[in-house]
């Protein structure tokens, strides 16, 4: 099964994707994570995208489609979760073609609906485990022991430079201009499903499971 998790920054896409990886043997393809890896590994592409990401703008379609294309070369039995991709109509069309080329298809697009007003608190409280990538929040999802990852025991917690209110506003602007048209696009294709992203993490999990089953 191949699915897209669609929603603005802070909607909970990464949190739900990680759960699906654990529960259903799916593979998470987060273009945001891939781009951040490219930055820290100092590749040419990483240098090119750094300023764009820091400004909260979208990286070019060509770069992100290239990243996804590489990952889709190998097939995977459990299927893929596209997290933060596609973000433009051109990316959506490219995804359709890339999947078709491997004889695969998209099974569902899950829109995570949230109020914009909730997003500032979501992203400004976000931190992640630098070793396993588990996503935490200062208020809604703290590790059991302060500063220690529940999943892997690491104390290497990280915050993203772009998780501040100013950058969020810019990212939200990009979302409304370029990404939100995908909601209508997938609705028209009959593939759109929605969940209430403001519900508790476990309840969102259950709503997504109900769609996938
Ligand atoms: P969030 O989790 O807050 O939605 P991401 O980690 O998905 O953010 O993305 C972080 C940044 O990486 C974006 O602001 C953008 O600059 C870049 N980026 C990620 N995915 C894409 C994409 N599919 N197309 C263009 N830019 C992207
Ligand atoms: P996205 O990948 O869509 O940008 P994340 O999964 O990184 O979003 O979640 C953003 C922040 O909100 C994280 O700190 C996460 O722990 C928290 N969070 C995610 N889902 C929920 C939820 N349903 N209720 C409360 N907090 C949540
Ligand atoms: Zn960890």
PDB file of C-alpha atoms and ligand atoms in Angstrom:
ATOM      1  CA  UNK A   1       0.000   0.000   0.000  1.00  0.00           C
ATOM      2  CA  UNK A   2       1.318   3.460  -0.948  1.00  0.00           C
ATOM      3  CA  UNK A   3      -0.080   6.533   0.773  1.00  0.00           C
ATOM      4  CA  UNK A   4       0.485  10.268   1.022  1.00  0.00           C
ATOM      5  CA  UNK A   5       0.164  12.143   4.318  1.00  0.00           C
ATOM      6  CA  UNK A   6      -0.884  15.665   3.395  1.00  0.00           C
ATOM      7  CA  UNK A   7      -1.089  18.658   5.716  1.00  0.00           C
ATOM      8  CA  UNK A   8       0.614  21.903   6.745  1.00  0.00           C
ATOM      9  CA  UNK A   9       3.832  22.054   8.805  1.00  0.00           C
ATOM     10  CA  UNK A  10       3.093  20.632  12.244  1.00  0.00           C
ATOM     11  CA  UNK A  11      -0.032  18.714  11.225  1.00  0.00           C
ATOM     12  CA  UNK A  12       1.473  15.483  12.568  1.00  0.00           C
ATOM     13  CA  UNK A  13       2.596  13.803   9.337  1.00  0.00           C
ATOM     14  CA  UNK A  14       5.983  12.659  10.637  1.00  0.00           C
ATOM     15  CA  UNK A  15       4.504  11.413  13.921  1.00  0.00           C
ATOM     16  CA  UNK A  16       1.932   9.254  12.155  1.00  0.00           C
ATOM     17  CA  UNK A  17       4.384   8.077   9.504  1.00  0.00           C
ATOM     18  CA  UNK A  18       6.723   6.692  12.158  1.00  0.00           C
ATOM     19  CA  UNK A  19       3.880   4.768  13.740  1.00  0.00           C
ATOM     20  CA  UNK A  20       2.923   3.229  10.390  1.00  0.00           C
ATOM     21  CA  UNK A  21       6.543   2.191   9.851  1.00  0.00           C
ATOM     22  CA  UNK A  22       6.520   0.328  13.176  1.00  0.00           C
ATOM     23  CA  UNK A  23       3.085  -1.214  12.829  1.00  0.00           C
ATOM     24  CA  UNK A  24       2.842  -2.011   9.142  1.00  0.00           C
ATOM     25  CA  UNK A  25       6.356  -2.442   7.857  1.00  0.00           C
ATOM     26  CA  UNK A  26       5.948   0.535   5.557  1.00  0.00           C
ATOM     27  CA  UNK A  27       8.809   2.794   4.466  1.00  0.00           C
ATOM     28  CA  UNK A  28       8.664   6.505   5.311  1.00  0.00           C
ATOM     29  CA  UNK A  29       9.852   8.828   2.561  1.00  0.00           C
ATOM     30  CA  UNK A  30      10.167  12.312   4.065  1.00  0.00           C
ATOM     31  CA  UNK A  31      11.643  14.822   1.629  1.00  0.00           C
ATOM     32  CA  UNK A  32      12.219  17.214   4.557  1.00  0.00           C
ATOM     33  CA  UNK A  33      14.404  14.572   6.296  1.00  0.00           C
ATOM     34  CA  UNK A  34      16.240  13.787   3.050  1.00  0.00           C
ATOM     35  CA  UNK A  35      16.973  17.468   2.472  1.00  0.00           C
ATOM     36  CA  UNK A  36      18.169  17.945   6.063  1.00  0.00           C
ATOM     37  CA  UNK A  37      20.465  14.909   5.656  1.00  0.00           C
ATOM     38  CA  UNK A  38      21.855  16.412   2.457  1.00  0.00           C
ATOM     39  CA  UNK A  39      22.618  19.616   4.341  1.00  0.00           C
ATOM     40  CA  UNK A  40      24.447  17.971   7.209  1.00  0.00           C
ATOM     41  CA  UNK A  41      26.434  15.698   4.919  1.00  0.00           C
ATOM     42  CA  UNK A  42      27.604  18.821   3.056  1.00  0.00           C
ATOM     43  CA  UNK A  43      26.765  17.637  -0.464  1.00  0.00           C
ATOM     44  CA  UNK A  44      26.567  20.167  -3.310  1.00  0.00           C
ATOM     45  CA  UNK A  45      22.812  19.779  -3.341  1.00  0.00           C
ATOM     46  CA  UNK A  46      22.727  20.344   0.422  1.00  0.00           C
ATOM     47  CA  UNK A  47      24.490  23.667  -0.004  1.00  0.00           C
ATOM     48  CA  UNK A  48      22.098  24.730  -2.743  1.00  0.00           C
ATOM     49  CA  UNK A  49      18.971  24.015  -0.695  1.00  0.00           C
ATOM     50  CA  UNK A  50      20.141  25.348   2.683  1.00  0.00           C
ATOM     51  CA  UNK A  51      19.180  28.992   2.118  1.00  0.00           C
ATOM     52  CA  UNK A  52      15.866  28.081   0.550  1.00  0.00           C
ATOM     53  CA  UNK A  53      14.931  25.910   3.531  1.00  0.00           C
ATOM     54  CA  UNK A  54      16.041  28.562   6.012  1.00  0.00           C
ATOM     55  CA  UNK A  55      13.774  31.068   4.286  1.00  0.00           C
ATOM     56  CA  UNK A  56      10.857  28.637   4.586  1.00  0.00           C
ATOM     57  CA  UNK A  57      10.439  28.433   0.817  1.00  0.00           C
ATOM     58  CA  UNK A  58      10.071  25.333  -1.315  1.00  0.00           C
ATOM     59  CA  UNK A  59      13.084  23.618  -2.824  1.00  0.00           C
ATOM     60  CA  UNK A  60      12.779  23.141  -6.609  1.00  0.00           C
ATOM     61  CA  UNK A  61      10.605  20.353  -7.962  1.00  0.00           C
ATOM     62  CA  UNK A  62      13.582  18.983  -9.870  1.00  0.00           C
ATOM     63  CA  UNK A  63      15.607  18.394  -6.700  1.00  0.00           C
ATOM     64  CA  UNK A  64      12.863  16.767  -4.637  1.00  0.00           C
ATOM     65  CA  UNK A  65      11.573  14.641  -7.504  1.00  0.00           C
ATOM     66  CA  UNK A  66      15.152  13.444  -8.020  1.00  0.00           C
ATOM     67  CA  UNK A  67      15.379  12.425  -4.352  1.00  0.00           C
ATOM     68  CA  UNK A  68      12.113  10.493  -4.513  1.00  0.00           C
ATOM     69  CA  UNK A  69      13.020   8.855  -7.816  1.00  0.00           C
ATOM     70  CA  UNK A  70      16.158   7.342  -6.249  1.00  0.00           C
ATOM     71  CA  UNK A  71      14.159   5.890  -3.358  1.00  0.00           C
ATOM     72  CA  UNK A  72      11.504   4.366  -5.590  1.00  0.00           C
ATOM     73  CA  UNK A  73      14.029   2.402  -7.581  1.00  0.00           C
ATOM     74  CA  UNK A  74      13.821  -0.457  -5.095  1.00  0.00           C
ATOM     75  CA  UNK A  75      10.338  -1.829  -4.452  1.00  0.00           C
ATOM     76  CA  UNK A  76       9.171  -2.488  -0.942  1.00  0.00           C
ATOM     77  CA  UNK A  77       6.536  -5.031   0.081  1.00  0.00           C
ATOM     78  CA  UNK A  78       4.988  -2.940   2.851  1.00  0.00           C
ATOM     79  CA  UNK A  79       4.628   0.110   0.629  1.00  0.00           C
ATOM     80  CA  UNK A  80       5.643   3.736   0.961  1.00  0.00           C
ATOM     81  CA  UNK A  81       4.397   6.624   3.068  1.00  0.00           C
ATOM     82  CA  UNK A  82       5.045   9.928   1.338  1.00  0.00           C
ATOM     83  CA  UNK A  83       5.531  12.502   4.102  1.00  0.00           C
ATOM     84  CA  UNK A  84       5.895  16.119   2.973  1.00  0.00           C
ATOM     85  CA  UNK A  85       5.844  15.090  -0.691  1.00  0.00           C
ATOM     86  CA  UNK A  86       4.258  15.998  -3.075  1.00  0.00           C
ATOM     87  CA  UNK A  87       4.024  19.713  -2.265  1.00  0.00           C
ATOM     88  CA  UNK A  88       3.202  21.013  -5.770  1.00  0.00           C
ATOM     89  CA  UNK A  89       1.040  19.796  -8.639  1.00  0.00           C
ATOM     90  CA  UNK A  90       4.183  19.112 -10.689  1.00  0.00           C
ATOM     91  CA  UNK A  91       5.441  16.852  -7.886  1.00  0.00           C
ATOM     92  CA  UNK A  92       2.069  15.097  -7.745  1.00  0.00           C
ATOM     93  CA  UNK A  93       2.181  14.358 -11.478  1.00  0.00           C
ATOM     94  CA  UNK A  94       5.771  13.157 -11.207  1.00  0.00           C
ATOM     95  CA  UNK A  95       4.788  10.801  -8.387  1.00  0.00           C
ATOM     96  CA  UNK A  96       2.000   9.279 -10.463  1.00  0.00           C
ATOM     97  CA  UNK A  97       4.478   8.617 -13.270  1.00  0.00           C
ATOM     98  CA  UNK A  98       7.204   7.248 -11.004  1.00  0.00           C
ATOM     99  CA  UNK A  99       4.807   4.819  -9.348  1.00  0.00           C
ATOM    100  CA  UNK A 100       3.338   3.732 -12.678  1.00  0.00           C
ATOM    101  CA  UNK A 101       6.843   3.027 -13.968  1.00  0.00           C
ATOM    102  CA  UNK A 102       7.292   0.382 -11.257  1.00  0.00           C
ATOM    103  CA  UNK A 103       3.783  -1.002 -11.714  1.00  0.00           C
ATOM    104  CA  UNK A 104       2.668   0.532  -8.408  1.00  0.00           C
ATOM    105  CA  UNK A 105      -0.119   2.958  -7.599  1.00  0.00           C
ATOM    106  CA  UNK A 106      -1.261   5.357  -4.945  1.00  0.00           C
ATOM    107  CA  UNK A 107      -3.835   3.815  -2.599  1.00  0.00           C
ATOM    108  CA  UNK A 108      -4.878   6.824  -0.538  1.00  0.00           C
ATOM    109  CA  UNK A 109      -4.108  10.451   0.211  1.00  0.00           C
ATOM    110  CA  UNK A 110      -4.785  11.232   3.843  1.00  0.00           C
ATOM    111  CA  UNK A 111      -5.333  14.878   4.590  1.00  0.00           C
ATOM    112  CA  UNK A 112      -4.615  15.777   8.213  1.00  0.00           C
ATOM    113  CA  UNK A 113      -6.925  18.681   9.009  1.00  0.00           C
ATOM    114  CA  UNK A 114      -5.765  21.142  11.660  1.00  0.00           C
ATOM    115  CA  UNK A 115      -6.499  24.753  12.630  1.00  0.00           C
ATOM    116  CA  UNK A 116      -3.763  27.160  11.628  1.00  0.00           C
ATOM    117  CA  UNK A 117      -3.883  28.591  15.145  1.00  0.00           C
ATOM    118  CA  UNK A 118      -2.678  25.266  16.564  1.00  0.00           C
ATOM    119  CA  UNK A 119       0.374  25.087  14.334  1.00  0.00           C
ATOM    120  CA  UNK A 120       2.538  27.681  16.071  1.00  0.00           C
ATOM    121  CA  UNK A 121       2.372  25.707  19.312  1.00  0.00           C
ATOM    122  CA  UNK A 122       2.955  22.460  17.417  1.00  0.00           C
ATOM    123  CA  UNK A 123       6.170  23.541  15.702  1.00  0.00           C
ATOM    124  CA  UNK A 124       7.652  25.732  18.433  1.00  0.00           C
ATOM    125  CA  UNK A 125       7.355  22.822  20.900  1.00  0.00           C
ATOM    126  CA  UNK A 126       8.761  20.201  18.507  1.00  0.00           C
ATOM    127  CA  UNK A 127      12.017  18.337  19.128  1.00  0.00           C
ATOM    128  CA  UNK A 128      13.312  15.052  17.780  1.00  0.00           C
ATOM    129  CA  UNK A 129      15.731  12.338  18.762  1.00  0.00           C
ATOM    130  CA  UNK A 130      18.895  12.941  16.753  1.00  0.00           C
ATOM    131  CA  UNK A 131      19.650   9.207  16.704  1.00  0.00           C
ATOM    132  CA  UNK A 132      16.368   7.471  15.830  1.00  0.00           C
ATOM    133  CA  UNK A 133      14.216  10.397  14.652  1.00  0.00           C
ATOM    134  CA  UNK A 134      11.377   9.942  17.161  1.00  0.00           C
ATOM    135  CA  UNK A 135       9.289  13.127  17.265  1.00  0.00           C
ATOM    136  CA  UNK A 136       8.468  14.742  20.638  1.00  0.00           C
ATOM    137  CA  UNK A 137       6.707  17.848  21.898  1.00  0.00           C
ATOM    138  CA  UNK A 138       7.328  20.002  24.988  1.00  0.00           C
ATOM    139  CA  UNK A 139       3.684  19.754  26.051  1.00  0.00           C
ATOM    140  CA  UNK A 140       1.789  17.067  24.156  1.00  0.00           C
ATOM    141  CA  UNK A 141       4.369  14.313  23.769  1.00  0.00           C
ATOM    142  CA  UNK A 142       7.216  14.375  26.267  1.00  0.00           C
ATOM    143  CA  UNK A 143       9.588  11.434  26.718  1.00  0.00           C
ATOM    144  CA  UNK A 144       8.952   9.423  29.918  1.00  0.00           C
ATOM    145  CA  UNK A 145      12.340  10.503  31.331  1.00  0.00           C
ATOM    146  CA  UNK A 146      13.282  14.137  30.699  1.00  0.00           C
ATOM    147  CA  UNK A 147      15.679  14.452  27.764  1.00  0.00           C
ATOM    148  CA  UNK A 148      15.926  10.679  27.156  1.00  0.00           C
ATOM    149  CA  UNK A 149      14.442   9.102  24.022  1.00  0.00           C
ATOM    150  CA  UNK A 150      11.758   6.506  24.845  1.00  0.00           C
ATOM    151  CA  UNK A 151      12.603   4.520  21.742  1.00  0.00           C
ATOM    152  CA  UNK A 152      16.400   4.289  21.772  1.00  0.00           C
ATOM    153  CA  UNK A 153      17.658   5.805  25.057  1.00  0.00           C
ATOM    154  CA  UNK A 154      19.612   8.569  23.319  1.00  0.00           C
ATOM    155  CA  UNK A 155      19.983  11.960  25.007  1.00  0.00           C
ATOM    156  CA  UNK A 156      20.824  13.638  21.696  1.00  0.00           C
ATOM    157  CA  UNK A 157      17.648  15.694  21.259  1.00  0.00           C
ATOM    158  CA  UNK A 158      17.470  18.227  18.439  1.00  0.00           C
ATOM    159  CA  UNK A 159      15.390  21.239  17.471  1.00  0.00           C
ATOM    160  CA  UNK A 160      15.025  22.472  13.910  1.00  0.00           C
ATOM    161  CA  UNK A 161      16.299  25.972  13.109  1.00  0.00           C
ATOM    162  CA  UNK A 162      13.152  26.621  11.063  1.00  0.00           C
ATOM    163  CA  UNK A 163      10.748  25.737  13.889  1.00  0.00           C
ATOM    164  CA  UNK A 164      10.051  29.306  14.933  1.00  0.00           C
ATOM    165  CA  UNK A 165       6.954  31.427  14.430  1.00  0.00           C
ATOM    166  CA  UNK A 166       8.372  33.606  11.655  1.00  0.00           C
ATOM    167  CA  UNK A 167       9.511  30.680   9.526  1.00  0.00           C
ATOM    168  CA  UNK A 168       6.243  28.864  10.189  1.00  0.00           C
ATOM    169  CA  UNK A 169       4.285  31.798   8.752  1.00  0.00           C
ATOM    170  CA  UNK A 170       6.370  31.705   5.604  1.00  0.00           C
ATOM    171  CA  UNK A 171       6.005  27.903   5.305  1.00  0.00           C
ATOM    172  CA  UNK A 172       2.263  28.212   5.814  1.00  0.00           C
ATOM    173  CA  UNK A 173       2.097  30.803   3.038  1.00  0.00           C
ATOM    174  CA  UNK A 174       3.898  28.380   0.726  1.00  0.00           C
ATOM    175  CA  UNK A 175       1.514  25.639   1.816  1.00  0.00           C
ATOM    176  CA  UNK A 176      -1.564  27.670   0.882  1.00  0.00           C
ATOM    177  CA  UNK A 177      -0.128  28.928  -2.394  1.00  0.00           C
ATOM    178  CA  UNK A 178       1.411  25.735  -3.711  1.00  0.00           C
ATOM    179  CA  UNK A 179       0.409  22.666  -1.721  1.00  0.00           C
ATOM    180  CA  UNK A 180      -3.225  23.109  -0.716  1.00  0.00           C
ATOM    181  CA  UNK A 181      -4.395  22.824  -4.385  1.00  0.00           C
ATOM    182  CA  UNK A 182      -3.447  19.152  -4.053  1.00  0.00           C
ATOM    183  CA  UNK A 183      -6.447  18.660  -1.775  1.00  0.00           C
ATOM    184  CA  UNK A 184      -8.839  19.471  -4.614  1.00  0.00           C
ATOM    185  CA  UNK A 185      -6.700  17.570  -7.086  1.00  0.00           C
ATOM    186  CA  UNK A 186      -6.808  14.308  -5.126  1.00  0.00           C
ATOM    187  CA  UNK A 187     -10.443  14.807  -4.201  1.00  0.00           C
ATOM    188  CA  UNK A 188     -11.281  15.013  -7.899  1.00  0.00           C
ATOM    189  CA  UNK A 189      -9.320  11.817  -8.467  1.00  0.00           C
ATOM    190  CA  UNK A 190     -11.388  10.100  -5.766  1.00  0.00           C
ATOM    191  CA  UNK A 191      -8.327   9.409  -3.597  1.00  0.00           C
ATOM    192  CA  UNK A 192      -8.732  11.950  -0.790  1.00  0.00           C
ATOM    193  CA  UNK A 193      -9.537  10.883   2.766  1.00  0.00           C
ATOM    194  CA  UNK A 194      -9.483  13.222   5.750  1.00  0.00           C
ATOM    195  CA  UNK A 195      -8.709  12.788   9.433  1.00  0.00           C
ATOM    196  CA  UNK A 196      -8.977  15.229  12.321  1.00  0.00           C
ATOM    197  CA  UNK A 197      -5.357  16.113  13.005  1.00  0.00           C
ATOM    198  CA  UNK A 198      -6.305  18.014  16.159  1.00  0.00           C
ATOM    199  CA  UNK A 199      -7.336  14.812  17.939  1.00  0.00           C
ATOM    200  CA  UNK A 200      -4.917  13.093  20.339  1.00  0.00           C
ATOM    201  CA  UNK A 201      -2.023  11.263  18.688  1.00  0.00           C
ATOM    202  CA  UNK A 202      -3.529   7.813  19.455  1.00  0.00           C
ATOM    203  CA  UNK A 203      -6.916   8.815  18.062  1.00  0.00           C
ATOM    204  CA  UNK A 204      -5.367  10.098  14.851  1.00  0.00           C
ATOM    205  CA  UNK A 205      -3.548   6.764  14.625  1.00  0.00           C
ATOM    206  CA  UNK A 206      -6.823   4.903  14.888  1.00  0.00           C
ATOM    207  CA  UNK A 207      -8.526   7.091  12.293  1.00  0.00           C
ATOM    208  CA  UNK A 208      -5.709   6.406   9.829  1.00  0.00           C
ATOM    209  CA  UNK A 209      -5.783   2.677  10.593  1.00  0.00           C
ATOM    210  CA  UNK A 210      -9.515   2.629   9.871  1.00  0.00           C
ATOM    211  CA  UNK A 211      -8.868   4.134   6.438  1.00  0.00           C
ATOM    212  CA  UNK A 212      -6.042   1.734   5.605  1.00  0.00           C
ATOM    213  CA  UNK A 213      -8.008  -1.338   6.690  1.00  0.00           C
TER     214      UNK A 213
HETATM  215  P1  LIG B   1       7.312  20.186   8.070  1.00  0.00           P
HETATM  216  O1  LIG B   1       7.516  18.883   8.803  1.00  0.00           O
HETATM  217  O2  LIG B   1       7.368  21.350   9.009  1.00  0.00           O
HETATM  218  O3  LIG B   1       6.101  20.160   7.180  1.00  0.00           O
HETATM  219  P2  LIG B   1       9.431  19.370   6.270  1.00  0.00           P
HETATM  220  O4  LIG B   1      10.429  18.722   7.148  1.00  0.00           O
HETATM  221  O5  LIG B   1       8.530  18.489   5.485  1.00  0.00           O
HETATM  222  O6  LIG B   1       8.574  20.408   7.126  1.00  0.00           O
HETATM  223  O7  LIG B   1      10.168  20.350   5.248  1.00  0.00           O
HETATM  224  C1  LIG B   1      11.145  21.278   5.678  1.00  0.00           C
HETATM  225  C2  LIG B   1      11.569  22.153   4.496  1.00  0.00           C
HETATM  226  O8  LIG B   1      12.151  21.325   3.466  1.00  0.00           O
HETATM  227  C3  LIG B   1      10.434  22.888   3.780  1.00  0.00           C
HETATM  228  O9  LIG B   1      10.146  24.130   4.399  1.00  0.00           O
HETATM  229  C4  LIG B   1      11.011  23.062   2.362  1.00  0.00           C
HETATM  230  O10 LIG B   1      11.966  24.113   2.330  1.00  0.00           O
HETATM  231  C5  LIG B   1      11.771  21.753   2.169  1.00  0.00           C
HETATM  232  N1  LIG B   1      10.939  20.689   1.551  1.00  0.00           N
HETATM  233  C6  LIG B   1      10.564  19.510   2.126  1.00  0.00           C
HETATM  234  N2  LIG B   1       9.827  18.761   1.283  1.00  0.00           N
HETATM  235  C7  LIG B   1       9.715  19.484   0.135  1.00  0.00           C
HETATM  236  C8  LIG B   1       9.058  19.266  -1.115  1.00  0.00           C
HETATM  237  N3  LIG B   1       8.343  18.130  -1.351  1.00  0.00           N
HETATM  238  N4  LIG B   1       9.153  20.246  -2.062  1.00  0.00           N
HETATM  239  C9  LIG B   1       9.860  21.372  -1.848  1.00  0.00           C
HETATM  240  N5  LIG B   1      10.502  21.643  -0.695  1.00  0.00           N
HETATM  241  C10 LIG B   1      10.439  20.712   0.312  1.00  0.00           C
HETATM  242  P1  LIG B   2       4.657  17.378  10.586  1.00  0.00           P
HETATM  243  O1  LIG B   2       5.533  16.201  10.183  1.00  0.00           O
HETATM  244  O2  LIG B   2       3.322  17.351   9.895  1.00  0.00           O
HETATM  245  O3  LIG B   2       5.352  18.701  10.410  1.00  0.00           O
HETATM  246  P2  LIG B   2       5.053  16.392  13.335  1.00  0.00           P
HETATM  247  O4  LIG B   2       4.637  14.975  13.281  1.00  0.00           O
HETATM  248  O5  LIG B   2       6.511  16.666  13.355  1.00  0.00           O
HETATM  249  O6  LIG B   2       4.332  17.230  12.134  1.00  0.00           O
HETATM  250  O7  LIG B   2       4.340  17.049  14.594  1.00  0.00           O
HETATM  251  C1  LIG B   2       4.565  18.411  14.967  1.00  0.00           C
HETATM  252  C2  LIG B   2       4.624  18.519  16.499  1.00  0.00           C
HETATM  253  O8  LIG B   2       3.319  18.269  17.041  1.00  0.00           O
HETATM  254  C3  LIG B   2       5.553  17.505  17.147  1.00  0.00           C
HETATM  255  O9  LIG B   2       6.177  18.124  18.266  1.00  0.00           O
HETATM  256  C4  LIG B   2       4.611  16.371  17.597  1.00  0.00           C
HETATM  257  O10 LIG B   2       5.093  15.701  18.765  1.00  0.00           O
HETATM  258  C5  LIG B   2       3.316  17.117  17.901  1.00  0.00           C
HETATM  259  N1  LIG B   2       2.104  16.347  17.532  1.00  0.00           N
HETATM  260  C6  LIG B   2       1.936  15.548  16.446  1.00  0.00           C
HETATM  261  N2  LIG B   2       0.677  15.047  16.417  1.00  0.00           N
HETATM  262  C7  LIG B   2       0.027  15.569  17.492  1.00  0.00           C
HETATM  263  C8  LIG B   2      -1.310  15.444  17.998  1.00  0.00           C
HETATM  264  N3  LIG B   2      -2.229  14.699  17.380  1.00  0.00           N
HETATM  265  N4  LIG B   2      -1.618  16.117  19.126  1.00  0.00           N
HETATM  266  C9  LIG B   2      -0.686  16.891  19.755  1.00  0.00           C
HETATM  267  N5  LIG B   2       0.584  17.053  19.344  1.00  0.00           N
HETATM  268  C10 LIG B   2       0.941  16.399  18.211  1.00  0.00           C
HETATM  269 ZN1  LIG B   3      15.699   7.866  19.787  1.00  0.00          ZN
END
